[in-house]
Coordinates of C-alpha atoms and ligand atoms in Angstrom, one line a residue:
M1 CA -23.4 39.9 0.6
L2 CA -24.2 35.8 1.4
H3 CA -24.6 35.1 5.1
P4 CA -22.2 33.9 6.9
I5 CA -23.7 30.1 7.3
C6 CA -23.7 30.7 3.4
T7 CA -20.3 31.6 2.7
Y8 CA -19.4 28.1 5.5
L9 CA -21.0 25.9 3.8
L10 CA -19.0 27.2 -0.2
L11 CA -16.4 26.8 1.6
G12 CA -16.2 23.3 2.6
L13 CA -17.9 22.4 -0.4
I14 CA -14.7 24.1 -2.3
I15 CA -12.0 22.5 0.3
A16 CA -14.2 18.5 -0.6
L17 CA -13.9 19.3 -3.8
T18 CA -10.6 20.4 -4.2
P19 CA -8.7 16.4 -4.0
L20 CA -10.5 15.1 -7.3
T21 CA -8.6 17.8 -9.2
T22 CA -5.3 18.2 -7.1
A23 CA -4.1 14.8 -6.6
Q24 CA -3.0 12.9 -9.8
C25 CA 0.8 12.3 -10.0
D26 CA 3.0 11.2 -12.6
R27 CA 3.3 7.3 -13.0
A28 CA 6.8 7.4 -14.0
I29 CA 7.3 8.9 -10.3
L30 CA 6.1 6.5 -8.6
E31 CA 7.7 3.8 -10.2
E32 CA 10.7 5.3 -9.6
A33 CA 10.3 6.1 -6.7
T34 CA 8.9 1.9 -6.4
A35 CA 12.6 0.5 -7.7
Q36 CA 14.1 3.3 -5.4
F37 CA 12.6 1.4 -2.2
V38 CA 13.5 -1.9 -3.4
A39 CA 16.8 -1.0 -4.6
T40 CA 17.1 0.9 -0.5
Q41 CA 15.7 -1.8 1.7
T42 CA 18.6 -4.5 -0.7
S43 CA 21.1 -2.5 0.0
G44 CA 19.8 -1.1 3.5
Q45 CA 21.0 2.3 2.5
I46 CA 19.1 5.5 3.6
S47 CA 21.3 7.3 1.1
V48 CA 19.8 5.9 -2.4
F49 CA 16.7 7.2 -1.2
T50 CA 17.3 10.5 -3.3
A51 CA 12.6 10.7 -3.9
L52 CA 12.8 11.1 0.3
A53 CA 11.4 14.2 0.5
D54 CA 13.1 15.8 4.1
N55 CA 10.6 15.2 6.9
V56 CA 9.7 12.3 5.2
E57 CA 6.7 10.4 8.4
Y58 CA 8.6 6.8 8.5
T59 CA 5.5 4.0 10.4
E60 CA 7.3 0.4 11.2
N61 CA 3.3 -2.1 12.4
F62 CA 1.6 1.5 12.6
Q63 CA 3.7 2.2 15.0
P64 CA 5.8 5.7 14.5
A65 CA 10.0 3.9 13.5
D66 CA 13.1 6.2 13.3
I67 CA 13.9 5.1 9.2
N68 CA 17.5 4.9 9.9
T69 CA 17.2 2.8 12.1
S70 CA 14.2 0.9 10.4
L71 CA 14.1 -2.4 9.2
L72 CA 14.3 -1.0 5.7
A73 CA 17.5 0.6 6.7
T74 CA 19.1 -3.2 7.6
A75 CA 20.5 -5.1 3.8
L76 CA 17.4 -8.1 2.7
A77 CA 17.9 -10.3 0.0
I78 CA 15.0 -10.3 -2.1
D79 CA 13.5 -13.1 -3.6
N80 CA 10.2 -11.4 -4.6
N81 CA 8.9 -7.8 -5.2
R82 CA 6.0 -6.1 -7.1
S83 CA 4.5 -2.6 -6.8
L84 CA 1.5 -1.2 -7.0
H85 CA 1.2 2.3 -8.6
D86 CA -2.1 5.0 -7.9
T87 CA -1.5 7.7 -10.1
T88 CA -5.1 9.5 -8.5
A89 CA -4.3 9.0 -4.7
C90 CA -0.3 9.3 -5.2
A91 CA 0.4 6.4 -3.9
T92 CA 2.4 3.6 -4.0
Y93 CA 2.0 -0.3 -2.3
T94 CA 5.0 -2.9 -3.1
E95 CA 5.2 -6.4 -1.7
L96 CA 8.9 -8.1 -0.7
I97 CA 9.8 -12.1 0.0
I98 CA 12.6 -12.1 1.7
T99 CA 12.9 -16.2 2.4
D100 CA 16.5 -16.1 3.8
P101 CA 16.2 -18.6 6.6
A102 CA 18.1 -16.3 8.3
H103 CA 15.0 -14.9 9.0
P104 CA 12.4 -15.2 6.1
Y105 CA 10.1 -12.0 5.9
V106 CA 6.9 -10.8 3.9
T107 CA 6.6 -6.9 3.7
G108 CA 3.7 -4.3 2.4
T109 CA 4.7 -0.8 2.8
Q110 CA 2.3 1.6 1.4
M111 CA 4.0 5.1 0.4
R112 CA 2.5 8.2 0.0
F113 CA 3.9 11.8 -1.8
T114 CA 3.5 15.4 -1.9
D115 CA 4.5 17.1 -4.6
N116 CA 6.4 14.1 -5.9
K117 CA 8.7 13.2 -2.7
V118 CA 7.3 10.7 -0.3
S119 CA 6.5 11.7 2.1
R120 CA 4.7 9.3 3.8
I121 CA 6.0 6.0 4.8
D122 CA 3.8 2.1 6.2
M123 CA 5.9 -0.7 7.0
I124 CA 3.8 -4.0 7.9
I125 CA 6.7 -6.1 8.9
T126 CA 5.7 -9.9 9.7
D127 CA 8.0 -12.5 10.1
E128 CA 8.2 -15.8 12.1
G129 CA 5.4 -16.4 14.6
D130 CA 2.8 -14.1 13.0
W131 CA -0.3 -15.5 11.4
L132 CA 0.0 -18.2 8.4
F133 CA 3.3 -17.0 7.8
D134 CA 5.2 -19.7 5.1
A135 CA 8.0 -17.1 3.4
A136 CA 9.0 -19.6 1.4
G137 CA 5.6 -20.7 0.6
T138 CA 4.2 -17.5 -0.2
L139 CA 7.2 -16.8 -3.1
L140 CA 5.7 -19.9 -4.5
Y141 CA 2.2 -18.5 -4.8
A142 CA 3.3 -15.3 -6.0
Q143 CA 5.4 -16.6 -8.4
S144 CA 2.3 -19.2 -10.1
E145 CA -0.1 -16.3 -10.1
N146 CA -0.6 -13.8 -13.4
W147 CA 0.0 -10.0 -12.4
D148 CA 0.8 -8.9 -15.9
P149 CA -0.9 -5.4 -16.6
I150 CA -5.1 -6.5 -17.4
P151 CA -5.5 -5.1 -21.5
E152 CA -6.6 -1.2 -21.3
D153 CA -10.1 -2.1 -23.3
Q154 CA -10.5 -4.9 -19.9
R155 CA -10.5 -2.0 -17.3
D156 CA -12.4 -2.2 -14.6
T157 CA -12.4 1.6 -12.2
R158 CA -11.1 1.9 -9.4
E159 CA -14.4 2.1 -7.9
V160 CA -14.7 -1.4 -8.9
I161 CA -11.8 -2.6 -8.1
R162 CA -12.5 -0.7 -4.4
A163 CA -15.9 -2.1 -4.0
G164 CA -14.6 -6.0 -4.5
G165 CA -11.3 -5.7 -1.7
D166 CA -14.8 -3.5 0.6
A167 CA -16.9 -6.4 -0.3
Y168 CA -14.7 -9.2 0.4
L169 CA -14.0 -7.6 4.1
N170 CA -17.3 -6.2 4.9
L171 CA -16.1 -3.5 5.7
F172 CA -19.5 -1.6 5.7
N173 CA -20.7 -3.9 7.9
D174 CA -17.2 -4.8 9.9
P175 CA -17.7 -1.1 13.1
N176 CA -14.5 -2.9 14.4
V177 CA -12.7 -1.9 11.6
E178 CA -10.6 1.4 11.3
V179 CA -10.9 4.1 8.4
P180 CA -8.6 1.5 5.8
R181 CA -6.1 2.8 3.1
Y182 CA -6.8 2.6 -0.2
V183 CA -4.0 2.2 -3.0
I184 CA -5.9 1.8 -6.6
D185 CA -3.8 0.5 -9.8
E186 CA -6.4 0.2 -12.1
T187 CA -3.6 -1.8 -14.9
M188 CA -3.0 -4.1 -12.4
G189 CA -6.7 -4.6 -11.1
T190 CA -5.4 -3.9 -8.2
V191 CA -6.4 -2.3 -4.6
D192 CA -4.2 -2.6 -1.5
V193 CA -6.0 -2.2 1.8
F194 CA -4.2 -1.3 5.3
L195 CA -6.5 -1.4 8.9
N196 CA -6.4 -2.1 12.3
F197 CA -8.6 -5.7 12.1
G198 CA -10.2 -5.8 15.0
G199 CA -10.7 -1.9 16.0
E200 CA -8.1 0.8 17.1
N201 CA -5.9 -0.8 19.2
G202 CA -6.6 -4.6 16.5
L203 CA -3.9 -5.5 14.5
P204 CA -2.2 -4.2 12.0
D205 CA -3.3 -6.0 8.4
S206 CA -2.7 -5.4 4.5
H207 CA -5.2 -6.9 2.1
E208 CA -4.9 -7.1 -1.4
F209 CA -7.7 -8.1 -3.8
R210 CA -6.2 -8.2 -8.0
L211 CA -10.0 -8.1 -9.9
E212 CA -10.2 -9.9 -14.0
G213 CA -13.4 -8.3 -15.4
G214 CA -15.2 -7.6 -11.9
K215 CA -14.3 -10.8 -9.9
L216 CA -12.0 -11.6 -7.8
R217 CA -8.4 -13.4 -8.6
Y218 CA -6.1 -12.9 -6.6
V219 CA -6.0 -12.0 -2.4
H220 CA -2.9 -11.9 -0.5
T221 CA -2.7 -11.3 3.1
L222 CA -0.7 -9.4 6.6
T223 CA -1.5 -9.1 9.7
V224 CA 0.1 -9.0 12.4
M225 CA 0.3 -11.3 15.5
A226 CA 3.5 -10.5 17.1
Ligands
NAG1 C1 18.1 10.2 9.4 O1 20.1 10.5 9.0 C2 19.5 11.0 7.9 C3 21.1 11.4 7.1 O2 21.6 11.8 8.2 C4 19.4 12.9 8.7 O3 19.1 13.6 7.6 C5 18.0 12.8 9.1 O4 17.8 13.5 9.7 C6 17.6 11.3 10.0 N1 16.8 11.1 10.3 C7 16.4 10.9 11.6 C8 14.3 10.2 11.1 O5 16.2 10.8 12.4
NAG2 C1 12.0 -6.7 -8.6 O1 10.6 -7.1 -9.6 C2 11.4 -7.2 -11.0 C3 10.4 -8.0 -11.8 O2 9.6 -7.2 -10.9 C4 13.0 -7.2 -11.4 O3 13.2 -7.4 -12.8 C5 13.5 -7.2 -10.0 O4 15.3 -7.7 -10.2 C6 12.9 -7.7 -8.8 N1 14.7 -6.1 -8.1 C7 14.5 -6.9 -6.6 C8 15.8 -6.2 -6.1 O5 14.8 -8.2 -7.1

Protein backbone atom coordinates (compact mmCIF):
# COMPACT_ATOMS: atom_id res chain seq x y z
CA MET A 1 0.00 0.00 0.00
CA LEU A 2 1.21 3.52 -0.77
CA HIS A 3 1.96 5.78 2.15
CA PRO A 4 -0.71 8.58 2.23
CA ILE A 5 1.97 11.17 1.54
CA CYS A 6 3.12 9.25 -1.54
CA THR A 7 -0.45 9.07 -2.80
CA TYR A 8 -0.79 12.80 -2.27
CA LEU A 9 2.45 13.52 -4.14
CA LEU A 10 1.42 11.22 -6.97
CA LEU A 11 -1.95 12.95 -7.28
CA GLY A 12 -0.20 16.31 -7.31
CA LEU A 13 2.07 15.10 -10.08
CA ILE A 14 -0.87 13.87 -12.17
CA ILE A 15 -2.73 17.14 -11.69
CA ALA A 16 0.40 19.13 -12.54
CA LEU A 17 0.92 17.17 -15.76
CA THR A 18 -2.67 17.17 -16.96
CA PRO A 19 -2.75 20.63 -18.63
CA LEU A 20 0.21 19.69 -20.82
CA THR A 21 -1.76 16.94 -22.47
CA THR A 22 -5.30 18.35 -22.54
CA ALA A 23 -4.99 22.06 -23.31
CA GLN A 24 -5.05 21.84 -27.11
CA CYS A 25 -7.47 23.74 -29.30
CA ASP A 26 -8.32 23.72 -32.96
CA ARG A 27 -6.96 26.81 -34.71
CA ALA A 28 -10.05 27.09 -36.93
CA ILE A 29 -12.30 27.33 -33.85
CA LEU A 30 -10.12 30.07 -32.33
CA GLU A 31 -10.08 31.97 -35.65
CA GLU A 32 -13.85 31.76 -35.96
CA ALA A 33 -14.15 33.19 -32.42
CA THR A 34 -11.83 36.16 -33.08
CA ALA A 35 -13.74 36.87 -36.32
CA GLN A 36 -16.98 36.84 -34.29
CA PHE A 37 -15.40 39.11 -31.70
CA VAL A 38 -14.49 41.68 -34.38
CA ALA A 39 -17.97 41.39 -35.91
CA THR A 40 -19.55 41.87 -32.47
CA GLN A 41 -17.50 45.00 -31.79
CA THR A 42 -18.44 46.34 -35.24
CA SER A 43 -22.18 45.83 -34.72
CA GLY A 44 -22.38 46.19 -30.94
CA GLN A 45 -24.70 43.16 -30.97
CA ILE A 46 -23.64 40.56 -28.37
CA SER A 47 -26.15 38.13 -29.93
CA VAL A 48 -23.83 37.85 -32.99
CA PHE A 49 -21.26 36.20 -30.72
CA THR A 50 -22.44 32.58 -30.81
CA ALA A 51 -19.01 31.28 -29.65
CA LEU A 52 -19.66 32.73 -26.16
CA ALA A 53 -20.17 30.30 -23.28
CA ASP A 54 -23.42 30.88 -21.35
CA ASN A 55 -21.64 32.11 -18.23
CA VAL A 56 -18.76 34.01 -19.87
CA GLU A 57 -16.65 36.05 -17.46
CA TYR A 58 -16.04 39.57 -18.76
CA THR A 59 -13.65 42.27 -17.51
CA GLU A 60 -12.64 45.74 -18.71
CA ASN A 61 -9.29 47.07 -17.49
CA PHE A 62 -9.21 44.09 -15.08
CA GLN A 63 -12.53 45.06 -13.40
CA PRO A 64 -15.57 42.77 -13.72
CA ALA A 65 -18.17 44.32 -16.06
CA ASP A 66 -21.57 43.44 -17.54
CA ILE A 67 -20.98 42.31 -21.11
CA ASN A 68 -24.46 43.50 -22.15
CA THR A 69 -23.64 47.12 -21.31
CA SER A 70 -19.91 46.88 -22.08
CA LEU A 71 -17.78 48.59 -24.72
CA LEU A 72 -18.13 45.34 -26.71
CA ALA A 73 -21.89 46.05 -26.82
CA THR A 74 -21.16 49.43 -28.44
CA ALA A 75 -20.87 49.59 -32.25
CA LEU A 76 -17.43 50.94 -33.26
CA ALA A 77 -15.94 51.65 -36.69
CA ILE A 78 -12.78 49.51 -36.62
CA ASP A 79 -9.86 50.70 -38.76
CA ASN A 80 -7.53 47.82 -38.02
CA ASN A 81 -7.78 44.41 -36.36
CA ARG A 82 -5.14 41.74 -35.80
CA SER A 83 -5.40 38.55 -33.78
CA LEU A 84 -3.15 35.89 -32.24
CA HIS A 85 -4.33 32.29 -31.81
CA ASP A 86 -2.74 30.12 -29.12
CA THR A 87 -3.68 26.49 -29.77
CA THR A 88 -1.73 25.24 -26.73
CA ALA A 89 -3.25 27.55 -24.09
CA CYS A 90 -6.65 27.74 -25.88
CA ALA A 91 -6.53 31.52 -25.90
CA THR A 92 -6.54 34.45 -28.32
CA TYR A 93 -5.50 38.11 -28.38
CA THR A 94 -7.01 40.79 -30.61
CA GLU A 95 -5.82 44.38 -31.09
CA LEU A 96 -8.39 46.86 -32.43
CA ILE A 97 -7.64 50.40 -33.60
CA ILE A 98 -10.53 52.87 -33.83
CA THR A 99 -9.64 56.35 -35.08
CA ASP A 100 -13.20 57.74 -35.16
CA PRO A 101 -12.65 61.40 -34.10
CA ALA A 102 -15.84 61.21 -32.01
CA HIS A 103 -14.01 58.80 -29.68
CA PRO A 104 -10.78 57.08 -30.71
CA TYR A 105 -9.78 53.85 -28.94
CA VAL A 106 -7.08 51.23 -29.05
CA THR A 107 -8.18 48.01 -27.34
CA GLY A 108 -6.46 44.71 -26.59
CA THR A 109 -8.54 41.65 -25.72
CA GLN A 110 -7.51 38.25 -24.46
CA MET A 111 -10.07 35.46 -24.69
CA ARG A 112 -9.85 32.05 -22.94
CA PHE A 113 -11.70 28.95 -24.08
CA THR A 114 -13.36 26.04 -22.28
CA ASP A 115 -14.79 23.17 -24.37
CA ASN A 116 -14.33 25.31 -27.53
CA LYS A 117 -16.48 28.13 -26.13
CA VAL A 118 -15.27 31.57 -25.02
CA SER A 119 -15.41 31.31 -21.22
CA ARG A 120 -13.49 34.46 -20.35
CA ILE A 121 -12.88 37.85 -22.01
CA ASP A 122 -10.43 40.43 -20.64
CA MET A 123 -10.44 43.72 -22.53
CA ILE A 124 -7.92 46.52 -22.01
CA ILE A 125 -9.31 49.83 -23.27
CA THR A 126 -7.09 52.83 -23.93
CA ASP A 127 -8.30 56.22 -25.05
CA GLU A 128 -7.58 59.93 -24.65
CA GLY A 129 -5.49 60.61 -21.55
CA ASP A 130 -3.76 57.21 -21.47
CA TRP A 131 -0.02 56.91 -21.75
CA LEU A 132 1.19 57.96 -25.24
CA PHE A 133 -2.34 57.49 -26.60
CA ASP A 134 -2.54 58.30 -30.32
CA ALA A 135 -4.93 56.05 -32.28
CA ALA A 136 -4.11 57.64 -35.66
CA GLY A 137 -0.37 57.24 -35.05
CA THR A 138 -0.86 53.65 -33.87
CA LEU A 139 -2.79 52.93 -37.07
CA LEU A 140 0.02 54.33 -39.23
CA TYR A 141 2.57 52.14 -37.47
CA ALA A 142 0.34 49.06 -37.62
CA GLN A 143 -0.16 49.52 -41.36
CA SER A 144 3.57 49.90 -42.02
CA GLU A 145 4.48 46.73 -40.13
CA ASN A 146 4.68 43.21 -41.56
CA TRP A 147 2.78 40.74 -39.37
CA ASP A 148 2.64 37.99 -41.99
CA PRO A 149 2.95 34.42 -40.73
CA ILE A 150 6.57 33.32 -40.23
CA PRO A 151 7.64 30.60 -42.73
CA GLU A 152 7.28 27.22 -40.97
CA ASP A 153 10.99 26.33 -41.04
CA GLN A 154 11.95 29.69 -39.48
CA ARG A 155 9.55 29.65 -36.52
CA ASP A 156 10.75 30.08 -32.96
CA THR A 157 9.44 27.78 -30.23
CA ARG A 158 6.88 29.06 -27.69
CA GLU A 159 9.60 29.02 -25.06
CA VAL A 160 11.88 31.28 -27.11
CA ILE A 161 9.02 33.67 -27.98
CA ARG A 162 7.88 33.87 -24.36
CA ALA A 163 11.42 34.34 -23.09
CA GLY A 164 11.85 37.24 -25.54
CA GLY A 165 8.88 39.03 -24.00
CA ASP A 166 9.89 38.19 -20.44
CA ALA A 167 13.41 39.48 -21.00
CA TYR A 168 12.10 42.78 -22.35
CA LEU A 169 9.70 43.16 -19.44
CA ASN A 170 12.42 42.07 -17.04
CA LEU A 171 9.75 40.00 -15.31
CA PHE A 172 12.19 37.82 -13.47
CA ASN A 173 13.72 40.80 -11.70
CA ASP A 174 10.67 42.89 -10.91
CA PRO A 175 8.86 41.74 -7.75
CA ASN A 176 6.11 44.30 -8.41
CA VAL A 177 4.80 42.71 -11.57
CA GLU A 178 1.74 40.52 -11.01
CA VAL A 179 1.62 37.01 -12.45
CA PRO A 180 1.28 37.70 -16.17
CA ARG A 181 -1.20 36.12 -18.59
CA TYR A 182 0.23 35.04 -21.91
CA VAL A 183 -1.13 34.37 -25.38
CA ILE A 184 1.53 32.88 -27.67
CA ASP A 185 1.17 32.29 -31.42
CA GLU A 186 4.19 30.54 -32.94
CA THR A 187 2.91 31.07 -36.49
CA MET A 188 3.14 34.84 -35.87
CA GLY A 189 6.27 34.70 -33.69
CA THR A 190 4.26 36.73 -31.21
CA VAL A 191 3.43 36.79 -27.50
CA ASP A 192 0.95 39.09 -25.78
CA VAL A 193 1.29 39.61 -22.03
CA PHE A 194 -1.38 41.09 -19.75
CA LEU A 195 -0.09 42.31 -16.40
CA ASN A 196 -0.53 44.87 -13.66
CA PHE A 197 2.34 47.30 -13.83
CA GLY A 198 3.42 48.23 -10.35
CA GLY A 199 1.82 45.40 -8.38
CA GLU A 200 -1.68 44.37 -7.41
CA ASN A 201 -3.21 47.83 -7.77
CA GLY A 202 -0.97 48.76 -10.68
CA LEU A 203 -1.95 49.85 -14.16
CA PRO A 204 -3.73 47.41 -16.50
CA ASP A 205 -1.17 46.78 -19.22
CA SER A 206 -0.73 44.79 -22.41
CA HIS A 207 2.69 44.23 -23.99
CA GLU A 208 2.83 42.45 -27.34
CA PHE A 209 6.11 41.28 -28.88
CA ARG A 210 6.87 39.92 -32.34
CA LEU A 211 10.13 38.02 -32.65
CA GLU A 212 11.82 37.00 -35.88
CA GLY A 213 14.68 34.51 -35.65
CA GLY A 214 14.80 34.98 -31.87
CA LYS A 215 15.16 38.77 -32.23
CA LEU A 216 12.63 41.40 -31.19
CA ARG A 217 10.95 42.98 -34.23
CA TYR A 218 7.90 44.89 -32.92
CA VAL A 219 6.55 45.91 -29.52
CA HIS A 220 2.97 47.13 -29.01
CA THR A 221 1.97 48.43 -25.60
CA LEU A 222 -1.33 49.50 -24.07
CA THR A 223 -1.31 51.04 -20.61
CA VAL A 224 -4.43 52.34 -18.89
CA MET A 225 -3.85 55.49 -16.83
CA ALA A 226 -7.34 56.91 -16.48
C1 LIG B 1 -26.75 39.34 -21.28
O1 LIG B 1 -27.89 39.16 -22.09
C2 LIG B 1 -28.13 37.81 -22.44
C3 LIG B 1 -29.26 37.76 -23.46
O2 LIG B 1 -30.30 38.59 -23.07
C4 LIG B 1 -28.43 37.02 -21.17
O3 LIG B 1 -28.64 35.66 -21.48
C5 LIG B 1 -27.23 37.13 -20.23
O4 LIG B 1 -27.52 36.50 -19.00
C6 LIG B 1 -26.88 38.59 -19.97
N1 LIG B 1 -25.61 38.64 -19.24
C7 LIG B 1 -25.46 39.32 -18.12
C8 LIG B 1 -24.11 39.28 -17.50
O5 LIG B 1 -26.36 39.98 -17.63
C1 LIG C 1 -10.11 42.58 -39.93
O1 LIG C 1 -8.85 42.42 -40.57
C2 LIG C 1 -8.90 41.66 -41.77
C3 LIG C 1 -7.51 41.58 -42.37
O2 LIG C 1 -6.51 41.55 -41.43
C4 LIG C 1 -9.82 42.32 -42.78
O3 LIG C 1 -9.93 41.48 -43.91
C5 LIG C 1 -11.19 42.52 -42.16
O4 LIG C 1 -11.99 43.25 -43.07
C6 LIG C 1 -11.07 43.31 -40.85
N1 LIG C 1 -12.39 43.44 -40.24
C7 LIG C 1 -12.87 44.63 -39.84
C8 LIG C 1 -14.24 44.62 -39.27
O5 LIG C 1 -12.24 45.65 -39.92
